[in-house]
PDB file of C-alpha atoms in Angstrom:
ATOM      1  CA  UNK A   1      40.207  -7.810 -35.703  1.00 50.00           C
ATOM      2  CA  UNK A   2      40.760  -9.860 -32.521  1.00 55.00           C
ATOM      3  CA  UNK A   3      37.712 -11.753 -31.288  1.00 61.00           C
ATOM      4  CA  UNK A   4      37.453  -9.801 -28.018  1.00 69.00           C
ATOM      5  CA  UNK A   5      37.684  -6.453 -29.791  1.00 70.00           C
ATOM      6  CA  UNK A   6      35.145  -7.590 -32.398  1.00 65.00           C
ATOM      7  CA  UNK A   7      32.695  -8.591 -29.665  1.00 76.00           C
ATOM      8  CA  UNK A   8      33.047  -5.198 -27.969  1.00 77.00           C
ATOM      9  CA  UNK A   9      32.500  -3.486 -31.314  1.00 78.00           C
ATOM     10  CA  UNK A  10      29.378  -5.542 -31.956  1.00 83.00           C
ATOM     11  CA  UNK A  11      27.968  -4.780 -28.512  1.00 85.00           C
ATOM     12  CA  UNK A  12      28.571  -1.064 -29.067  1.00 89.00           C
ATOM     13  CA  UNK A  13      26.857  -1.104 -32.457  1.00 91.00           C
ATOM     14  CA  UNK A  14      23.965  -3.130 -31.051  1.00 92.00           C
ATOM     15  CA  UNK A  15      23.404  -0.526 -28.343  1.00 93.00           C
ATOM     16  CA  UNK A  16      23.580   2.245 -30.947  1.00 94.00           C
ATOM     17  CA  UNK A  17      20.870   0.518 -32.980  1.00 95.00           C
ATOM     18  CA  UNK A  18      18.665  -0.056 -29.923  1.00 95.00           C
ATOM     19  CA  UNK A  19      19.055   3.559 -28.788  1.00 95.00           C
ATOM     20  CA  UNK A  20      18.197   4.846 -32.251  1.00 95.00           C
ATOM     21  CA  UNK A  21      15.173   2.580 -32.646  1.00 95.00           C
ATOM     22  CA  UNK A  22      13.906   3.435 -29.162  1.00 94.00           C
ATOM     23  CA  UNK A  23      14.093   7.168 -29.892  1.00 95.00           C
ATOM     24  CA  UNK A  24      12.432   6.890 -33.308  1.00 95.00           C
ATOM     25  CA  UNK A  25       9.632   4.621 -32.078  1.00 94.00           C
ATOM     26  CA  UNK A  26       8.810   7.256 -29.470  1.00 91.00           C
ATOM     27  CA  UNK A  27       9.141  10.261 -31.778  1.00 93.00           C
ATOM     28  CA  UNK A  28       7.417   9.027 -34.934  1.00 93.00           C
ATOM     29  CA  UNK A  29       5.764   5.741 -33.961  1.00 92.00           C
ATOM     30  CA  UNK A  30       6.623   2.106 -34.483  1.00 94.00           C
ATOM     31  CA  UNK A  31       4.765   1.707 -37.772  1.00 93.00           C
ATOM     32  CA  UNK A  32       6.066   5.027 -39.068  1.00 94.00           C
ATOM     33  CA  UNK A  33       9.705   4.077 -38.538  1.00 96.00           C
ATOM     34  CA  UNK A  34      11.754   2.295 -41.195  1.00 95.00           C
ATOM     35  CA  UNK A  35      14.806   0.123 -40.625  1.00 95.00           C
ATOM     36  CA  UNK A  36      16.776   2.445 -42.905  1.00 95.00           C
ATOM     37  CA  UNK A  37      15.983   5.417 -40.654  1.00 96.00           C
ATOM     38  CA  UNK A  38      17.123   3.461 -37.605  1.00 96.00           C
ATOM     39  CA  UNK A  39      20.366   2.540 -39.343  1.00 95.00           C
ATOM     40  CA  UNK A  40      21.007   6.146 -40.375  1.00 95.00           C
ATOM     41  CA  UNK A  41      20.476   7.484 -36.845  1.00 96.00           C
ATOM     42  CA  UNK A  42      22.650   4.710 -35.408  1.00 95.00           C
ATOM     43  CA  UNK A  43      25.397   5.414 -37.989  1.00 94.00           C
ATOM     44  CA  UNK A  44      25.450   1.826 -39.220  1.00 94.00           C
ATOM     45  CA  UNK A  45      24.489   0.116 -42.454  1.00 94.00           C
ATOM     46  CA  UNK A  46      20.922  -1.142 -42.867  1.00 94.00           C
ATOM     47  CA  UNK A  47      22.395  -4.600 -43.440  1.00 94.00           C
ATOM     48  CA  UNK A  48      23.885  -4.446 -39.943  1.00 93.00           C
ATOM     49  CA  UNK A  49      20.452  -3.901 -38.406  1.00 94.00           C
ATOM     50  CA  UNK A  50      19.001  -6.815 -40.353  1.00 94.00           C
ATOM     51  CA  UNK A  51      21.992  -8.979 -39.501  1.00 93.00           C
ATOM     52  CA  UNK A  52      21.606  -8.339 -35.763  1.00 91.00           C
ATOM     53  CA  UNK A  53      17.810  -8.412 -35.463  1.00 91.00           C
ATOM     54  CA  UNK A  54      16.379  -9.824 -38.736  1.00 89.00           C
ATOM     55  CA  UNK A  55      13.280  -7.598 -38.590  1.00 89.00           C
ATOM     56  CA  UNK A  56      11.626  -4.705 -36.782  1.00 91.00           C
ATOM     57  CA  UNK A  57       9.486  -6.782 -34.358  1.00 88.00           C
ATOM     58  CA  UNK A  58      12.615  -8.538 -33.065  1.00 88.00           C
ATOM     59  CA  UNK A  59      14.250  -5.142 -32.606  1.00 92.00           C
ATOM     60  CA  UNK A  60      11.283  -3.880 -30.606  1.00 92.00           C
ATOM     61  CA  UNK A  61      11.228  -6.990 -28.419  1.00 89.00           C
ATOM     62  CA  UNK A  62      14.898  -6.480 -27.561  1.00 90.00           C
ATOM     63  CA  UNK A  63      14.131  -2.880 -26.585  1.00 92.00           C
ATOM     64  CA  UNK A  64      11.290  -4.107 -24.373  1.00 89.00           C
ATOM     65  CA  UNK A  65      13.579  -6.659 -22.753  1.00 87.00           C
ATOM     66  CA  UNK A  66      16.219  -3.999 -22.153  1.00 89.00           C
ATOM     67  CA  UNK A  67      13.694  -1.735 -20.464  1.00 88.00           C
ATOM     68  CA  UNK A  68      12.416  -4.569 -18.278  1.00 85.00           C
ATOM     69  CA  UNK A  69      15.958  -5.368 -17.159  1.00 86.00           C
ATOM     70  CA  UNK A  70      16.504  -1.691 -16.345  1.00 88.00           C
ATOM     71  CA  UNK A  71      13.294  -1.711 -14.291  1.00 89.00           C
ATOM     72  CA  UNK A  72      14.348  -4.724 -12.193  1.00 89.00           C
ATOM     73  CA  UNK A  73      16.306  -2.769  -9.521  1.00 92.00           C
ATOM     74  CA  UNK A  74      13.284  -0.578  -8.779  1.00 93.00           C
ATOM     75  CA  UNK A  75      11.118  -3.682  -8.446  1.00 92.00           C
ATOM     76  CA  UNK A  76      13.662  -5.412  -6.227  1.00 91.00           C
ATOM     77  CA  UNK A  77      13.763  -2.409  -3.924  1.00 94.00           C
ATOM     78  CA  UNK A  78       9.972  -2.456  -3.697  1.00 93.00           C
ATOM     79  CA  UNK A  79       9.870  -6.212  -3.072  1.00 92.00           C
ATOM     80  CA  UNK A  80      12.468  -5.861  -0.304  1.00 92.00           C
ATOM     81  CA  UNK A  81      10.175  -3.400   1.495  1.00 92.00           C
ATOM     82  CA  UNK A  82       6.731  -4.886   0.839  1.00 92.00           C
ATOM     83  CA  UNK A  83       3.827  -3.709   3.040  1.00 93.00           C
ATOM     84  CA  UNK A  84       2.724  -6.225   5.674  1.00 93.00           C
ATOM     85  CA  UNK A  85      -0.771  -6.341   4.185  1.00 95.00           C
ATOM     86  CA  UNK A  86      -0.708  -8.530   1.030  1.00 95.00           C
ATOM     87  CA  UNK A  87      -3.729  -6.716  -0.407  1.00 94.00           C
ATOM     88  CA  UNK A  88      -1.914  -3.393  -0.168  1.00 95.00           C
ATOM     89  CA  UNK A  89       1.412  -4.829  -1.299  1.00 95.00           C
ATOM     90  CA  UNK A  90       0.134  -6.559  -4.406  1.00 94.00           C
ATOM     91  CA  UNK A  91      -2.008  -3.604  -5.478  1.00 93.00           C
ATOM     92  CA  UNK A  92       0.981  -1.274  -5.081  1.00 93.00           C
ATOM     93  CA  UNK A  93       3.163  -3.704  -7.057  1.00 93.00           C
ATOM     94  CA  UNK A  94       0.617  -3.702  -9.888  1.00 90.00           C
ATOM     95  CA  UNK A  95       0.670   0.103  -9.883  1.00 88.00           C
ATOM     96  CA  UNK A  96       4.458   0.008 -10.132  1.00 90.00           C
ATOM     97  CA  UNK A  97       4.271  -2.387 -13.095  1.00 88.00           C
ATOM     98  CA  UNK A  98       1.749  -0.098 -14.810  1.00 85.00           C
ATOM     99  CA  UNK A  99       3.907   2.981 -14.271  1.00 86.00           C
ATOM    100  CA  UNK A 100       6.995   1.233 -15.609  1.00 88.00           C
ATOM    101  CA  UNK A 101       5.131  -0.101 -18.636  1.00 85.00           C
ATOM    102  CA  UNK A 102       4.049   3.315 -19.906  1.00 83.00           C
ATOM    103  CA  UNK A 103       7.301   4.953 -18.846  1.00 84.00           C
ATOM    104  CA  UNK A 104       9.367   2.786 -21.176  1.00 82.00           C
ATOM    105  CA  UNK A 105       7.162   1.876 -24.166  1.00 86.00           C
ATOM    106  CA  UNK A 106       4.362   3.598 -26.050  1.00 86.00           C
ATOM    107  CA  UNK A 107       0.910   1.955 -26.300  1.00 85.00           C
ATOM    108  CA  UNK A 108       1.593   1.259 -29.980  1.00 86.00           C
ATOM    109  CA  UNK A 109       4.772  -0.628 -29.092  1.00 89.00           C
ATOM    110  CA  UNK A 110       2.950  -2.601 -26.400  1.00 87.00           C
ATOM    111  CA  UNK A 111       0.377  -3.679 -28.974  1.00 86.00           C
ATOM    112  CA  UNK A 112       3.165  -5.234 -31.021  1.00 86.00           C
ATOM    113  CA  UNK A 113       4.734  -6.860 -27.966  1.00 84.00           C
ATOM    114  CA  UNK A 114       1.446  -8.335 -26.764  1.00 82.00           C
ATOM    115  CA  UNK A 115       0.464  -9.604 -30.204  1.00 81.00           C
ATOM    116  CA  UNK A 116       3.792 -11.371 -30.823  1.00 75.00           C
ATOM    117  CA  UNK A 117       2.597 -14.700 -29.439  1.00 69.00           C
ATOM    118  CA  UNK A 118      -0.291 -14.722 -31.905  1.00 75.00           C
ATOM    119  CA  UNK A 119       1.370 -13.224 -34.984  1.00 74.00           C
ATOM    120  CA  UNK A 120       4.525 -15.345 -34.944  1.00 72.00           C
ATOM    121  CA  UNK A 121       4.135 -18.171 -32.403  1.00 72.00           C
ATOM    122  CA  UNK A 122       7.397 -19.844 -33.422  1.00 73.00           C
ATOM    123  CA  UNK A 123       9.499 -16.712 -33.864  1.00 74.00           C
ATOM    124  CA  UNK A 124      12.060 -14.775 -31.874  1.00 74.00           C
ATOM    125  CA  UNK A 125       9.503 -12.125 -30.902  1.00 71.00           C
ATOM    126  CA  UNK A 126       7.272 -14.758 -29.322  1.00 75.00           C
ATOM    127  CA  UNK A 127      10.164 -16.268 -27.362  1.00 78.00           C
ATOM    128  CA  UNK A 128      11.182 -12.827 -26.128  1.00 77.00           C
ATOM    129  CA  UNK A 129       7.599 -12.112 -25.043  1.00 76.00           C
ATOM    130  CA  UNK A 130       7.719 -15.297 -22.987  1.00 80.00           C
ATOM    131  CA  UNK A 131      10.942 -14.113 -21.358  1.00 81.00           C
ATOM    132  CA  UNK A 132       9.267 -10.826 -20.413  1.00 79.00           C
ATOM    133  CA  UNK A 133       6.417 -12.778 -18.878  1.00 83.00           C
ATOM    134  CA  UNK A 134       8.837 -15.055 -17.014  1.00 87.00           C
ATOM    135  CA  UNK A 135      10.592 -12.103 -15.370  1.00 87.00           C
ATOM    136  CA  UNK A 136       7.325 -10.790 -13.934  1.00 89.00           C
ATOM    137  CA  UNK A 137       6.223 -14.313 -12.997  1.00 92.00           C
ATOM    138  CA  UNK A 138       9.385 -14.908 -10.957  1.00 92.00           C
ATOM    139  CA  UNK A 139       8.971 -11.618  -9.132  1.00 92.00           C
ATOM    140  CA  UNK A 140       5.303 -12.279  -8.408  1.00 93.00           C
ATOM    141  CA  UNK A 141       6.073 -15.818  -7.229  1.00 94.00           C
ATOM    142  CA  UNK A 142       8.664 -14.457  -4.786  1.00 94.00           C
ATOM    143  CA  UNK A 143       6.188 -11.918  -3.413  1.00 95.00           C
ATOM    144  CA  UNK A 144       3.374 -14.432  -2.994  1.00 96.00           C
ATOM    145  CA  UNK A 145       5.613 -17.122  -1.507  1.00 95.00           C
ATOM    146  CA  UNK A 146       6.927 -14.637   1.071  1.00 95.00           C
ATOM    147  CA  UNK A 147       3.402 -13.641   2.106  1.00 96.00           C
ATOM    148  CA  UNK A 148       2.476 -17.307   2.350  1.00 96.00           C
ATOM    149  CA  UNK A 149       5.482 -18.060   4.584  1.00 95.00           C
ATOM    150  CA  UNK A 150       4.390 -15.221   6.832  1.00 94.00           C
ATOM    151  CA  UNK A 151       0.883 -16.668   7.055  1.00 95.00           C
ATOM    152  CA  UNK A 152      -0.755 -13.792   5.194  1.00 96.00           C
ATOM    153  CA  UNK A 153      -1.791 -16.022   2.267  1.00 96.00           C
ATOM    154  CA  UNK A 154      -3.562 -19.270   3.098  1.00 95.00           C
ATOM    155  CA  UNK A 155      -1.288 -22.325   3.176  1.00 95.00           C
ATOM    156  CA  UNK A 156      -3.599 -24.283   0.869  1.00 96.00           C
ATOM    157  CA  UNK A 157      -3.352 -21.703  -1.936  1.00 96.00           C
ATOM    158  CA  UNK A 158      -1.395 -22.811  -5.012  1.00 97.00           C
ATOM    159  CA  UNK A 159       1.021 -19.900  -5.557  1.00 96.00           C
ATOM    160  CA  UNK A 160       1.542 -20.813  -9.222  1.00 95.00           C
ATOM    161  CA  UNK A 161      -2.183 -20.625  -9.967  1.00 96.00           C
ATOM    162  CA  UNK A 162      -2.596 -17.391  -8.000  1.00 96.00           C
ATOM    163  CA  UNK A 163       0.365 -15.945  -9.898  1.00 95.00           C
ATOM    164  CA  UNK A 164      -1.319 -16.793 -13.225  1.00 94.00           C
ATOM    165  CA  UNK A 165      -4.535 -15.069 -12.139  1.00 95.00           C
ATOM    166  CA  UNK A 166      -2.855 -11.871 -10.939  1.00 94.00           C
ATOM    167  CA  UNK A 167      -0.664 -11.577 -14.039  1.00 92.00           C
ATOM    168  CA  UNK A 168      -3.749 -12.155 -16.190  1.00 92.00           C
ATOM    169  CA  UNK A 169      -5.532  -9.271 -14.475  1.00 92.00           C
ATOM    170  CA  UNK A 170      -2.565  -6.971 -15.062  1.00 89.00           C
ATOM    171  CA  UNK A 171      -2.237  -7.998 -18.711  1.00 87.00           C
ATOM    172  CA  UNK A 172      -5.952  -7.443 -19.296  1.00 88.00           C
ATOM    173  CA  UNK A 173      -5.682  -3.909 -17.907  1.00 86.00           C
ATOM    174  CA  UNK A 174      -2.636  -3.199 -20.089  1.00 83.00           C
ATOM    175  CA  UNK A 175      -4.468  -4.580 -23.133  1.00 84.00           C
ATOM    176  CA  UNK A 176      -7.321  -2.139 -22.542  1.00 83.00           C
ATOM    177  CA  UNK A 177      -4.864   0.744 -22.336  1.00 78.00           C
ATOM    178  CA  UNK A 178      -3.042  -0.091 -25.562  1.00 79.00           C
ATOM    179  CA  UNK A 179      -6.270  -0.626 -27.515  1.00 81.00           C
ATOM    180  CA  UNK A 180      -8.005   2.518 -26.220  1.00 78.00           C
ATOM    181  CA  UNK A 181      -6.285   5.681 -27.524  1.00 69.00           C
ATOM    182  CA  UNK A 182      -8.134   7.964 -25.106  1.00 70.00           C
ATOM    183  CA  UNK A 183      -7.364   5.935 -21.967  1.00 66.00           C
ATOM    184  CA  UNK A 184      -4.849   7.318 -19.479  1.00 71.00           C
ATOM    185  CA  UNK A 185      -2.531   5.263 -17.283  1.00 68.00           C
ATOM    186  CA  UNK A 186      -4.425   6.414 -14.196  1.00 73.00           C
ATOM    187  CA  UNK A 187      -7.529   4.715 -15.586  1.00 75.00           C
ATOM    188  CA  UNK A 188      -5.542   1.575 -16.355  1.00 73.00           C
ATOM    189  CA  UNK A 189      -4.416   1.406 -12.727  1.00 74.00           C
ATOM    190  CA  UNK A 190      -8.010   1.483 -11.564  1.00 81.00           C
ATOM    191  CA  UNK A 191      -9.389  -1.086 -14.022  1.00 84.00           C
ATOM    192  CA  UNK A 192      -7.826  -4.099 -12.369  1.00 86.00           C
ATOM    193  CA  UNK A 193      -8.378  -3.083  -8.735  1.00 89.00           C
ATOM    194  CA  UNK A 194     -11.858  -4.636  -8.257  1.00 91.00           C
ATOM    195  CA  UNK A 195     -10.604  -7.917  -9.735  1.00 92.00           C
ATOM    196  CA  UNK A 196      -7.457  -7.890  -7.595  1.00 93.00           C
ATOM    197  CA  UNK A 197      -9.435  -7.193  -4.433  1.00 94.00           C
ATOM    198  CA  UNK A 198     -11.949  -9.923  -5.225  1.00 94.00           C
ATOM    199  CA  UNK A 199      -9.258 -12.545  -5.819  1.00 95.00           C
ATOM    200  CA  UNK A 200      -7.093 -11.528  -2.874  1.00 94.00           C
ATOM    201  CA  UNK A 201      -9.992 -11.344  -0.435  1.00 94.00           C
ATOM    202  CA  UNK A 202     -10.483 -15.067  -0.948  1.00 94.00           C
ATOM    203  CA  UNK A 203      -6.878 -16.123  -0.335  1.00 95.00           C
ATOM    204  CA  UNK A 204      -5.424 -13.704   2.214  1.00 93.00           C
ATOM    205  CA  UNK A 205      -5.631 -13.970   5.983  1.00 92.00           C
ATOM    206  CA  UNK A 206      -5.874 -11.426   8.762  1.00 83.00           C
ATOM    207  CA  UNK A 207      -2.671 -10.778  10.743  1.00 77.00           C
ATOM    208  CA  UNK A 208      -2.256 -12.889  13.862  1.00 58.00           C
ATOM    209  CA  UNK A 209      -1.661 -11.313  17.249  1.00 42.00           C
ATOM    210  CA  UNK A 210       2.003 -12.206  16.944  1.00 41.00           C
ATOM    211  CA  UNK A 211       2.258 -10.084  13.790  1.00 52.00           C
ATOM    212  CA  UNK A 212       0.538  -7.045  15.290  1.00 44.00           C
TER     213      UNK A 212
END
């Protein structure tokens, strides 16, 4: 088989495996799904799944990364039309992140994703979790830097530090959702709001007359 054709075949089989795993994780749970079931639904050998992903956590992390990439256009559209008020804009962005999180992965899957850095700090799952974090960090940095250029965030504020704080608030809210079976996403959206408002009230500025 020519190299180009082999690569296309591998990509196709990889997508089949990811689609199958995604569907089974949703239908019967992450823990309740076996690699062999994923392989059967994807019409590939179990050895193929292990060869591509090594284990189930790596497979889940790739699904998470795929969903995040698919969510990027929606985020870009939002970022391109941010509200003038940074308080409103950042709160609405957090709501968008929350909606996308539960739209694409179950709470059980998010527990695995969020625990990757602790369970296997040197593994593929941990590195993928860092990539997921980096995507959000870049988007947040762009939002905050734009507000700062417009004078809506104080010039003396370190955007990197503020980014860390805001992402931490969002992650804490998501952690409460995935560890509380009875919690709904609407509640998760509300959990972080007092913290966001408190932080942002200390770093944002009122619009100048030129902006009004």
